[in-house]
PDB file of C-alpha atoms and ligand atoms in Angstrom:
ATOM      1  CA  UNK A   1      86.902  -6.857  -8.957  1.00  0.00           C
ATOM      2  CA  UNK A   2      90.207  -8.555  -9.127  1.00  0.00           C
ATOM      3  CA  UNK A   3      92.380  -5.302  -7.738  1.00  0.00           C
ATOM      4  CA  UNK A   4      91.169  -2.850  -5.250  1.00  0.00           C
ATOM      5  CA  UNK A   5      93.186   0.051  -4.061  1.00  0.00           C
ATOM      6  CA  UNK A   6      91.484   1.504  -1.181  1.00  0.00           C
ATOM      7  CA  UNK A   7      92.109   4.901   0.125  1.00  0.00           C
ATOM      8  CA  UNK A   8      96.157   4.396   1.055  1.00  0.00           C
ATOM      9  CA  UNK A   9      98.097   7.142   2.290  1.00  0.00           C
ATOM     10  CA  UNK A  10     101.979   6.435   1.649  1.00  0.00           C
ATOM     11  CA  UNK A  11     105.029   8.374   3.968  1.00  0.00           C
ATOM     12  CA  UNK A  12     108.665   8.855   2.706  1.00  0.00           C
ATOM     13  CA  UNK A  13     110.013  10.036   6.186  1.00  0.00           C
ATOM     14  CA  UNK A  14     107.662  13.167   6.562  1.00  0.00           C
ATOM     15  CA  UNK A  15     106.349  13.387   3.284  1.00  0.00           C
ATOM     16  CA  UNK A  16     103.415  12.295   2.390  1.00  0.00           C
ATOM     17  CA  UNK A  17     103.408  10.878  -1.366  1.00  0.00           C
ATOM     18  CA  UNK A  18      99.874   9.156  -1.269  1.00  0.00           C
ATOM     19  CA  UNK A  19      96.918  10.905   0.399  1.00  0.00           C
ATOM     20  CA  UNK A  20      94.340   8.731   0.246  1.00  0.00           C
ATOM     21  CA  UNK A  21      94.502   7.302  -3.363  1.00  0.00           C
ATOM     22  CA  UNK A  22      91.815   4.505  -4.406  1.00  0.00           C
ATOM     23  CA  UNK A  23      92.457   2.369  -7.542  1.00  0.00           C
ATOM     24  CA  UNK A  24      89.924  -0.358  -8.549  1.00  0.00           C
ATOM     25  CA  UNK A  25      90.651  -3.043 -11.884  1.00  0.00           C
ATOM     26  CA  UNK A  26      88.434  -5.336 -12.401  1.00  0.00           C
ATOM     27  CA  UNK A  27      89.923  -8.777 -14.396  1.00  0.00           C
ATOM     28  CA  UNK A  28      90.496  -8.321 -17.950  1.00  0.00           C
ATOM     29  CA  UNK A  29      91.243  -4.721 -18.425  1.00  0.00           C
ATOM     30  CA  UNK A  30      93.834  -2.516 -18.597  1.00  0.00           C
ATOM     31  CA  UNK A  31      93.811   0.642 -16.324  1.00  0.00           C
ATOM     32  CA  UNK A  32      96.437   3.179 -16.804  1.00  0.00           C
ATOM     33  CA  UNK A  33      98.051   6.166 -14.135  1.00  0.00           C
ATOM     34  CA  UNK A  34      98.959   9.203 -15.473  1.00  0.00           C
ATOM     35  CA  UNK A  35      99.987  12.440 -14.307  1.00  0.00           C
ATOM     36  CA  UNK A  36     103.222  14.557 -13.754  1.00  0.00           C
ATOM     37  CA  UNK A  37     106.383  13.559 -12.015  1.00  0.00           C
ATOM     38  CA  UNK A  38     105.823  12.825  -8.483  1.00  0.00           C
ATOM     39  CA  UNK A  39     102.322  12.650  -9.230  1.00  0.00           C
ATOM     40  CA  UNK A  40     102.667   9.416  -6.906  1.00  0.00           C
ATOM     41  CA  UNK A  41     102.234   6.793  -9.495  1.00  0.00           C
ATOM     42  CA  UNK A  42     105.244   4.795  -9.176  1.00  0.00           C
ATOM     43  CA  UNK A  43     104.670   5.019  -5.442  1.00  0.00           C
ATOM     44  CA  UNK A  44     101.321   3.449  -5.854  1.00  0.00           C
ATOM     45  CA  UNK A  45     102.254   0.426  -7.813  1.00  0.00           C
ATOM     46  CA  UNK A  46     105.041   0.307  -5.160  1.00  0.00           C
ATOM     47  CA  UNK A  47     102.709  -0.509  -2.574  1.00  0.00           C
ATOM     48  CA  UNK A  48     100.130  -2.773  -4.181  1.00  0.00           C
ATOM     49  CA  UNK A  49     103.627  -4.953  -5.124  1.00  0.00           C
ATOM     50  CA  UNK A  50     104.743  -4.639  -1.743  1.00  0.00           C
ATOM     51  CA  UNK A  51     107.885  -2.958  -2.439  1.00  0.00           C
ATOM     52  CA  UNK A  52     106.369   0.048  -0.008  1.00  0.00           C
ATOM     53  CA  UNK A  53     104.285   0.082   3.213  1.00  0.00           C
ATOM     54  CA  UNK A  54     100.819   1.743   3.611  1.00  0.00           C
ATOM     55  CA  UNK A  55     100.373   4.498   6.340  1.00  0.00           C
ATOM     56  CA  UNK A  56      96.917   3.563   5.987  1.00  0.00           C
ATOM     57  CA  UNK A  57      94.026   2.537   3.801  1.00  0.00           C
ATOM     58  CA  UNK A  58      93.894  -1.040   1.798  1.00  0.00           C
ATOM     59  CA  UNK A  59      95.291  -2.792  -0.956  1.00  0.00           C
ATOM     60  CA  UNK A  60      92.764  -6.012  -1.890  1.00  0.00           C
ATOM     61  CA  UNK A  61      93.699  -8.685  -4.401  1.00  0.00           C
ATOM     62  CA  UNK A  62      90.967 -10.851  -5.056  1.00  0.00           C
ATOM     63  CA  UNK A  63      88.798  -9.716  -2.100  1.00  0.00           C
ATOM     64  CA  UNK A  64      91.200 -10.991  -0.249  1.00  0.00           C
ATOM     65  CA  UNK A  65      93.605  -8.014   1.708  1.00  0.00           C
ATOM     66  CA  UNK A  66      97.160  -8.062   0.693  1.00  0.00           C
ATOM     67  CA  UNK A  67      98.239  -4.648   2.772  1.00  0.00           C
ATOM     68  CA  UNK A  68     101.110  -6.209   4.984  1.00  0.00           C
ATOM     69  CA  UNK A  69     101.732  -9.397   2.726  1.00  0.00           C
ATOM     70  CA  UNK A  70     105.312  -9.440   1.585  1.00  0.00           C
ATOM     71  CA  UNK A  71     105.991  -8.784  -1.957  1.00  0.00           C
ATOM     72  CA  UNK A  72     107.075 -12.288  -3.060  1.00  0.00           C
ATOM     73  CA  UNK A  73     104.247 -13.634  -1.316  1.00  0.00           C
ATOM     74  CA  UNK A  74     101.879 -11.234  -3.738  1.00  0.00           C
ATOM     75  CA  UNK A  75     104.198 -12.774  -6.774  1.00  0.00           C
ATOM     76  CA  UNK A  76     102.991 -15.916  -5.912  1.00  0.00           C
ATOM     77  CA  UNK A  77      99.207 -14.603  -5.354  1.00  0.00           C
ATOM     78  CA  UNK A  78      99.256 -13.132  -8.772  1.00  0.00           C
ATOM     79  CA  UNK A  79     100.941  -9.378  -9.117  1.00  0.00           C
ATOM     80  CA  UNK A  80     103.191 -10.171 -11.672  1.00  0.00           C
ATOM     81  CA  UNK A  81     105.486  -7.155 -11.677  1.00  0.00           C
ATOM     82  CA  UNK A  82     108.304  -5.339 -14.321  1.00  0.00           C
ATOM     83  CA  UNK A  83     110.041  -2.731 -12.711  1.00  0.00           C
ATOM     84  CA  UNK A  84     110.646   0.735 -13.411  1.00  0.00           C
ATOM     85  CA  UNK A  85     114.389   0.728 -14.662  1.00  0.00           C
ATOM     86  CA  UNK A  86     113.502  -2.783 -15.862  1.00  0.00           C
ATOM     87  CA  UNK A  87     115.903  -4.555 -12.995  1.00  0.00           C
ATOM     88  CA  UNK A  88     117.160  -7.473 -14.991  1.00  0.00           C
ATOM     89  CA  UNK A  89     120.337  -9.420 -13.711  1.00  0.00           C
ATOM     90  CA  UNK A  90     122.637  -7.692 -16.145  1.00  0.00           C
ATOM     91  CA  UNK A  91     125.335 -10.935 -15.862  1.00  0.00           C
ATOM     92  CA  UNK A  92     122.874 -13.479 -17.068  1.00  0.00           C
ATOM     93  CA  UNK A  93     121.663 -14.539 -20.556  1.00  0.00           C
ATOM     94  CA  UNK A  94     118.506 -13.429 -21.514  1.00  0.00           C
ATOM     95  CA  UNK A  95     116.866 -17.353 -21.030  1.00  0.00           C
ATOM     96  CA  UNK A  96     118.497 -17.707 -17.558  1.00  0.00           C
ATOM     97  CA  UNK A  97     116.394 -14.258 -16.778  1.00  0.00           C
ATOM     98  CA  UNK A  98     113.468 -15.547 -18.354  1.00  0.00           C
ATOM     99  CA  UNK A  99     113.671 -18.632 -16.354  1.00  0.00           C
ATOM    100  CA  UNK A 100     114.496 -16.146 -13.079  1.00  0.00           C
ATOM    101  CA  UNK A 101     110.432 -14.912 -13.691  1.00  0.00           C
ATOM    102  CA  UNK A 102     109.094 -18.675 -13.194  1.00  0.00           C
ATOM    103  CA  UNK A 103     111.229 -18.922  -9.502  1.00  0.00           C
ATOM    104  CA  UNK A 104     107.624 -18.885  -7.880  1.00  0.00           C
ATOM    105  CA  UNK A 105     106.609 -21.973  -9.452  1.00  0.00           C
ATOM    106  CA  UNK A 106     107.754 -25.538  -9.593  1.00  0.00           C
ATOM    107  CA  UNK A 107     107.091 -27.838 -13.179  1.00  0.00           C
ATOM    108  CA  UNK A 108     107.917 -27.310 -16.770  1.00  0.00           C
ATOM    109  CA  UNK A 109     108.029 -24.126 -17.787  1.00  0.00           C
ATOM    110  CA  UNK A 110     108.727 -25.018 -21.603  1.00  0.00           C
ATOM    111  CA  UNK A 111     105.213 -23.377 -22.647  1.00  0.00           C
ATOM    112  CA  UNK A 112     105.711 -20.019 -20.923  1.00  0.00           C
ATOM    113  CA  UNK A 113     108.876 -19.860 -22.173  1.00  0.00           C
ATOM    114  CA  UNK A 114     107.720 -20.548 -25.863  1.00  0.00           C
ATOM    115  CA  UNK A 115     105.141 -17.896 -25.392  1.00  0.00           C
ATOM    116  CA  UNK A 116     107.464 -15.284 -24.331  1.00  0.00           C
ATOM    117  CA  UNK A 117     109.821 -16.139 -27.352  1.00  0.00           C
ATOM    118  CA  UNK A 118     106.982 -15.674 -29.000  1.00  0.00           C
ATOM    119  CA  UNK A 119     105.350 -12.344 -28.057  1.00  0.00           C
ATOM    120  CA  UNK A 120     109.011 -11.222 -28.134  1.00  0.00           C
ATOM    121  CA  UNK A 121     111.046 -12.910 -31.225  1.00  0.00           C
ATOM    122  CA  UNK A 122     114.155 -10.283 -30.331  1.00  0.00           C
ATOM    123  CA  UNK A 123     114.692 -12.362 -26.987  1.00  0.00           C
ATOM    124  CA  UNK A 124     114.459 -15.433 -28.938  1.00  0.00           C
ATOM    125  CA  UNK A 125     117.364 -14.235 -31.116  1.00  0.00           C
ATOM    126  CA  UNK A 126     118.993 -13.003 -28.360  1.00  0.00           C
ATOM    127  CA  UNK A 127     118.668 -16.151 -25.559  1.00  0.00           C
ATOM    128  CA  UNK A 128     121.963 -16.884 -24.980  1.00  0.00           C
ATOM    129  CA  UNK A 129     123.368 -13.070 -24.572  1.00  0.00           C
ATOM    130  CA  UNK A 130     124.142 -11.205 -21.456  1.00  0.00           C
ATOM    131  CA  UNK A 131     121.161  -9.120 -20.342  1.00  0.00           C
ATOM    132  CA  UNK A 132     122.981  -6.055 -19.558  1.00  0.00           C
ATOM    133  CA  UNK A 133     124.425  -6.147 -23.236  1.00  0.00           C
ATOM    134  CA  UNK A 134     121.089  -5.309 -24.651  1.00  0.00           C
ATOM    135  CA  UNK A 135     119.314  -2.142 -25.567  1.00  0.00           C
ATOM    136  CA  UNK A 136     117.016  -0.281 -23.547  1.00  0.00           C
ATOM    137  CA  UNK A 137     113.966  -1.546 -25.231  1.00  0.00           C
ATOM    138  CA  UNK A 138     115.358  -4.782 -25.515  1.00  0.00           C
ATOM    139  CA  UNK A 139     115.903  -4.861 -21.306  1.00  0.00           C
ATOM    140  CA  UNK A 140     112.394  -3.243 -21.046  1.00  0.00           C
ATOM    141  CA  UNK A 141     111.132  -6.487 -23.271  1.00  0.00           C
ATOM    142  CA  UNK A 142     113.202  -8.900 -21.072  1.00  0.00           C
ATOM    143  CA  UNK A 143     111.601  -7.300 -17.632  1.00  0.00           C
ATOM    144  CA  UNK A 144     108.502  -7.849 -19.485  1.00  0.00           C
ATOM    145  CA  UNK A 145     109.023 -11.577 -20.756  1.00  0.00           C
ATOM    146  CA  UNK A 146     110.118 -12.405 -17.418  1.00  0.00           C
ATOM    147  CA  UNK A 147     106.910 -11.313 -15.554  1.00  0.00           C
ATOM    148  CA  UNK A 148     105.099 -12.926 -17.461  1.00  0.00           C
ATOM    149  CA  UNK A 149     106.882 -16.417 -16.859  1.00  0.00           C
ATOM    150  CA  UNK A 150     105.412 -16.016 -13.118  1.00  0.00           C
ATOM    151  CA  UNK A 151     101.712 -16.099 -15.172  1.00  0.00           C
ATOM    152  CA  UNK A 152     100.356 -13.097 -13.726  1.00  0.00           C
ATOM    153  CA  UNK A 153      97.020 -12.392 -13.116  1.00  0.00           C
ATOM    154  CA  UNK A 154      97.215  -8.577 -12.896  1.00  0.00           C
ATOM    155  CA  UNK A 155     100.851  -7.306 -14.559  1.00  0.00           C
ATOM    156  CA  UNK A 156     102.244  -3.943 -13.006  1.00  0.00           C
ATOM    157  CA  UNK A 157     104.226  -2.197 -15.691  1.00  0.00           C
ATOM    158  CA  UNK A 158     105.807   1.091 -14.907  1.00  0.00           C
ATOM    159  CA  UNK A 159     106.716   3.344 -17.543  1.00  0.00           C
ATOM    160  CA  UNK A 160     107.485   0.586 -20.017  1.00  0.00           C
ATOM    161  CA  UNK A 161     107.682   3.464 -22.938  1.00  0.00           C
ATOM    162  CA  UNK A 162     110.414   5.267 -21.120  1.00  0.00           C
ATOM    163  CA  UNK A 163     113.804   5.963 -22.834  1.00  0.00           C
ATOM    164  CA  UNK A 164     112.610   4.357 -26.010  1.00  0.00           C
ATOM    165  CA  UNK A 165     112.721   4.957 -29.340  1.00  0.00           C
ATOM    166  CA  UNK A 166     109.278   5.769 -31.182  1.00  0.00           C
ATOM    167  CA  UNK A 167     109.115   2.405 -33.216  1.00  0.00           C
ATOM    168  CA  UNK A 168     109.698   0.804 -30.043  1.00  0.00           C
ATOM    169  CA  UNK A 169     107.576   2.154 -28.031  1.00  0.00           C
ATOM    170  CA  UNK A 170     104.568   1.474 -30.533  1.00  0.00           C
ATOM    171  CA  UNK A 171     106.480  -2.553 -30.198  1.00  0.00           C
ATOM    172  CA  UNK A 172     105.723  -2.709 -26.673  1.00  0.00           C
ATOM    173  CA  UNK A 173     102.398  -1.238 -26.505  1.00  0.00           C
ATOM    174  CA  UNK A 174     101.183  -3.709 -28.948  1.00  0.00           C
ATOM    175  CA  UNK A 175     102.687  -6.305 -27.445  1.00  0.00           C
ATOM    176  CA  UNK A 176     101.187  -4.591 -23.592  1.00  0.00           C
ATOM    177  CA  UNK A 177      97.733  -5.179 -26.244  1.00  0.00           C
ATOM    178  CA  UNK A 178      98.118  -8.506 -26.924  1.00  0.00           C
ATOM    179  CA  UNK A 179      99.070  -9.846 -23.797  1.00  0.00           C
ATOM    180  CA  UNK A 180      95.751  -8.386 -22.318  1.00  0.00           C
ATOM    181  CA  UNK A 181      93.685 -10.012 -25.774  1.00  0.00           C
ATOM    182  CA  UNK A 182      95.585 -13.302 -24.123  1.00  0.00           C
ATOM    183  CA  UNK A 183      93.621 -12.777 -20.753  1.00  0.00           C
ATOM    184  CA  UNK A 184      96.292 -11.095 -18.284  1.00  0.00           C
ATOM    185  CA  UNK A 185      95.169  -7.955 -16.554  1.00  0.00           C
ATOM    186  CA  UNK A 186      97.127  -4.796 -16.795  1.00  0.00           C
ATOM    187  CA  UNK A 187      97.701  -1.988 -14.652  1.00  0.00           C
ATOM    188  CA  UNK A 188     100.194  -0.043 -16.641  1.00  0.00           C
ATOM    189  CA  UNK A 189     101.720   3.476 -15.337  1.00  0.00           C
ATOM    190  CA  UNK A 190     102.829   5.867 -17.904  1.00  0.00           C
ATOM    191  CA  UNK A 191     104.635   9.485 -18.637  1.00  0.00           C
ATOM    192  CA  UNK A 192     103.439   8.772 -22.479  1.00  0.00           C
ATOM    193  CA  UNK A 193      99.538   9.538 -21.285  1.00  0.00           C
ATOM    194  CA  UNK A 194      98.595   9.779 -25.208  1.00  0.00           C
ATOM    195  CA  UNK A 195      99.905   5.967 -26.230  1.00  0.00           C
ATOM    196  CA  UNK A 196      98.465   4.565 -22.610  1.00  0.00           C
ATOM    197  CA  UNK A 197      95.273   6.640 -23.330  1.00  0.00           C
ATOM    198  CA  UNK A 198      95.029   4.764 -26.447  1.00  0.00           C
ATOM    199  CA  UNK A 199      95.219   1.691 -24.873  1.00  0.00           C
ATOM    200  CA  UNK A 200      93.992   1.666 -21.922  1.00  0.00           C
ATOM    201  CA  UNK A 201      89.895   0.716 -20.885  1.00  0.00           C
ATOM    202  CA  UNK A 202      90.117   3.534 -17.826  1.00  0.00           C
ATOM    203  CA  UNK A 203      92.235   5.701 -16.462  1.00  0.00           C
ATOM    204  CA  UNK A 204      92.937   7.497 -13.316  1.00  0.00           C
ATOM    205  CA  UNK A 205      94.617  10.624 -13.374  1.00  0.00           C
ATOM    206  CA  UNK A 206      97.014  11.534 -10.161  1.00  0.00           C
ATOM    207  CA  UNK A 207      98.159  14.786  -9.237  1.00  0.00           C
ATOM    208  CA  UNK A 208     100.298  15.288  -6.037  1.00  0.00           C
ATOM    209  CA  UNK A 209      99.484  12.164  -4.077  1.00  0.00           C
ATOM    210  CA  UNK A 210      95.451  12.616  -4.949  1.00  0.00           C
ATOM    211  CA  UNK A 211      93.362  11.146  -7.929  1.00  0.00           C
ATOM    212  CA  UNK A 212      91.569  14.154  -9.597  1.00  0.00           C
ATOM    213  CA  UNK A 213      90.035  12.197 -12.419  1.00  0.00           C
ATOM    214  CA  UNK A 214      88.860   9.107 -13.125  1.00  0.00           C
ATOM    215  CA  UNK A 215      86.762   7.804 -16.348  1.00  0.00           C
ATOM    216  CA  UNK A 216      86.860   5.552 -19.332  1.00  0.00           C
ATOM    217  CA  UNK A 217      90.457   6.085 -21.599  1.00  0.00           C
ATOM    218  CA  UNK A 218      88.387   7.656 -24.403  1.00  0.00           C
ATOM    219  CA  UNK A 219      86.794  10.196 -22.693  1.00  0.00           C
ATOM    220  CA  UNK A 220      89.794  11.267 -21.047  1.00  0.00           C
ATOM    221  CA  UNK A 221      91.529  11.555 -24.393  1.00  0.00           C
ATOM    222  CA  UNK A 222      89.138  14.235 -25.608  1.00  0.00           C
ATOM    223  CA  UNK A 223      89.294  15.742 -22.230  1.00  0.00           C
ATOM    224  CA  UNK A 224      90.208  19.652 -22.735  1.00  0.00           C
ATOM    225  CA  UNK A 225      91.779  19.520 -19.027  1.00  0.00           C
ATOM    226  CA  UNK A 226      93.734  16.069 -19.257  1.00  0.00           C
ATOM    227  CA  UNK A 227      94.408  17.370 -23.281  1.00  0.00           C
ATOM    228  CA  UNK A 228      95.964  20.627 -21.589  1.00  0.00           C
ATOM    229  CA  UNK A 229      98.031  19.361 -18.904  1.00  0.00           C
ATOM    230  CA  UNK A 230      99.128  16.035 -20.400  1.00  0.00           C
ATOM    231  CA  UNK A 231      98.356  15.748 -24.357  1.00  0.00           C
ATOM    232  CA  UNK A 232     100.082  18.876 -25.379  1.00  0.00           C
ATOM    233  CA  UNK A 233      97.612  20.869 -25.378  1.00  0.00           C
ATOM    234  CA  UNK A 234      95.167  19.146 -27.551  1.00  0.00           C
TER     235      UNK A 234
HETATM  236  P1  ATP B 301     107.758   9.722 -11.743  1.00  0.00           P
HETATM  237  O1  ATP B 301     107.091   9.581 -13.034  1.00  0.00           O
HETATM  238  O2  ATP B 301     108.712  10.877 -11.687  1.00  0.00           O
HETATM  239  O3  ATP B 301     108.315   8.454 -11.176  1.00  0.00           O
HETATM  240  P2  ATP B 301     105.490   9.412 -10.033  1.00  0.00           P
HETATM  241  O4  ATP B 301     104.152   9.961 -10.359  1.00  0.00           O
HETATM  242  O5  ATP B 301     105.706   7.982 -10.273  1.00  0.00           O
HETATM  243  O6  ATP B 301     106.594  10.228 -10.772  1.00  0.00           O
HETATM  244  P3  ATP B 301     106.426   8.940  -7.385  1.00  0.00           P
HETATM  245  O7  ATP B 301     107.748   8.457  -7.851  1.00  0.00           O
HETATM  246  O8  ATP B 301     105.441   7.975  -6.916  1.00  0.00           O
HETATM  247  O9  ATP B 301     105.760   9.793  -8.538  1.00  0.00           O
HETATM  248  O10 ATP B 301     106.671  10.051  -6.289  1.00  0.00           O
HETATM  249  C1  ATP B 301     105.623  10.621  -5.494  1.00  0.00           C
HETATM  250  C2  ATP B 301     106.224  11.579  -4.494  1.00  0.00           C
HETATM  251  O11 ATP B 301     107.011  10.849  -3.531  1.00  0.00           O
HETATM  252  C3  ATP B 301     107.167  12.620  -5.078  1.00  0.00           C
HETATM  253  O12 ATP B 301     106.945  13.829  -4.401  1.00  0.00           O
HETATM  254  C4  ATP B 301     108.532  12.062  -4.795  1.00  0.00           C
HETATM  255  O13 ATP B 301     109.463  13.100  -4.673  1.00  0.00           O
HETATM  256  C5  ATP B 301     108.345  11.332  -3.491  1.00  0.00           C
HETATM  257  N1  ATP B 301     109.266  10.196  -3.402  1.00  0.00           N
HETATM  258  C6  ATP B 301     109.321   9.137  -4.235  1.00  0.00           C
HETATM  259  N2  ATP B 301     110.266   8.264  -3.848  1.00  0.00           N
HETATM  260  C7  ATP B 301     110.843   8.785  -2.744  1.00  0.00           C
HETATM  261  C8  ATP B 301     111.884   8.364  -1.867  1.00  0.00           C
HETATM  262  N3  ATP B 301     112.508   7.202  -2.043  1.00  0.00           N
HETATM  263  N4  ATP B 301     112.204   9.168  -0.830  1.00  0.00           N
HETATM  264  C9  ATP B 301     111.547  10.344  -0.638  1.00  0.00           C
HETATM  265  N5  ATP B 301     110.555  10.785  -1.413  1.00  0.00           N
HETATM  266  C10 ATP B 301     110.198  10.033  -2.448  1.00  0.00           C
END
C-alpha cells in the first residue's frame, strides 16, 4: 500500500472535523472522496499534505509514518499536491510556475516540463503569460502542471472540477485519466461525485467527519443511497 490513512481525528479549535477517518491507496489507482460540504474531505487531504495536524491516529506513506513530517518534507517524499483554489503565484508566467513545482529537486527539468506542455497544450500556448491572467480552468491546469513537475508519486487534487465549465471539466478529468495510465497515483477529492465516480477505482464516501461507505467506484455509482444523496437521485 503506498498511502495509508489511519484512523485520524482532526480539531479546528473545539470542533472536531475528522473523527477517526481511515483512507488506504494502494500505488497505481485512483481513489476518490466524496460527500457534502464539510463532509471533512478537504480537511483530510489537508493533513496527509501536512498543511493540518492530527489530534490523533496515522498518516503512512510508504510504510513509513509521515504524521508530524512537515509538508515540504512530504513534497519531497512524494505527495505531490494542487490546491483547492489552485494557489498559483498570480505575478508569474505560466513557465516560471511550472518551474516553481520542480523547487524540490535539483537537475534538468527539460523532460517534465515537455510533458506538462504536453498533457496541457493551453499552458504551452500560454508560457510566457501572467498566471493570474488566465481562466479558472486554465489556473486549475497550471496548479496541476506544476505538481506534477515535483514527479509525484501519489497527486492530491482537490476539487479540480470546481468553477468550471462542462467541456472543461470533462478536459481535466481526462487529463486526471491519463496521468494515472502514465503511472502517478491519484487521490482526487470531488463535489462532482458522478465524473470522479466515473473515474475513480474506489471510493470512500465521508459524511460529517466519518467514512460511511467504502467500495469499488462502480458499485457505488449504482448505489441507490450514494445515487440519492449525491447523483441526483439516480
Ligand atoms: P467542502 O467541499 O465544502 O470543502 P469538505 O468535505 O472538504 O467540504 P472540510 O472543508 O474538510 O469539508 O470541512 C470539514 C469540517 O471542518 C466542516 O465542518 C468545516 O466547517 C470545518 N472547518 C474546515 N476548515 C475550518 C477552519 N479553518 N476553521 C474551522 N472549521 C473549519
Amino acid at each position: 500500500m503506498l498511502l495509508e490513512v489511519n484512523d485520524i481525528h482532526v480539531h479546528y479549535g473545539k470542533i472536531e472535523a475528522l473523527k477517526g477517518v481511515s483512507v488506504e491507496v494502494n500505488d497505481g489507482e485512483i481513489v476518490t472522496l466524496i460527500g457534502a460540504n464539510g463532509a471533512g474531505k478537504t480537511t483530510t487531504l489537508k493533513t496527509i499534505s501536512g498543511l493540518r495536524g492530527l489530534s490523533s491516529g496515522r498518516v503512512l506513506f510508504e510504510g513509513r509514518d509521515i504524521s508530524r513530517m512537515p509538508g515540504h518534507l512530504r513534497v519531497i517524499a512524494g505527495l505531490g499536491q494542487a490546491p483547492e483554489g489552485r494557489g498559483v503565484f498570480p505575478g508569474m508566467t505560466v513557465h516560471d510556475n511550472l518551474l516553481m513545482g520542480a523547487y524540490t529537486r535539483s537537475g534538468d527539468f527539460s523532460a517534465e516540463l515537455a510533458e506538462a506542455y504536453e498533457l496541457f497544450p493551453r499552458l504551452a500556448e500560454r508560457r510566457n503569460q501572467p498566471a493570474g491572467t488566465m481562466s479558472g480552468g486554465e489556473q486549475q491546469m497550471l496548479a496541476i502542471g506544476r505538481a506534477l513537475m515535483a514527479k509525484p508519486k501519489v497527486l492530491l487534487l482537490d476539487e479540480p472540477s470546481m468553477g468550471l465549465a462542462p467541456l472543461l471539466v470533462q478536459q481535466i478529468f481526462s487529463i486526471i485519466e491519463e496521468i494515472n495510465r502514465r503511472g502517478t497515483t491519484v487521490l482526487l477529492v470531488e463535489q462532482n461525485a458522478q465524473q470522479a465516480l466515473k473515474l475513480a477505482h474506489r471510493a470512500y464516501v465521508l459524511e460529517t467527519g466519518r467514512v460511511v461507505k467504502s467500495a469499488p467506484a462502480d458499485e457505488l455509482l449504482n448505489d441507490p443511497d450514494v445515487q440519492a444523496a449525491y447523483l441526483g437521485g439516480g
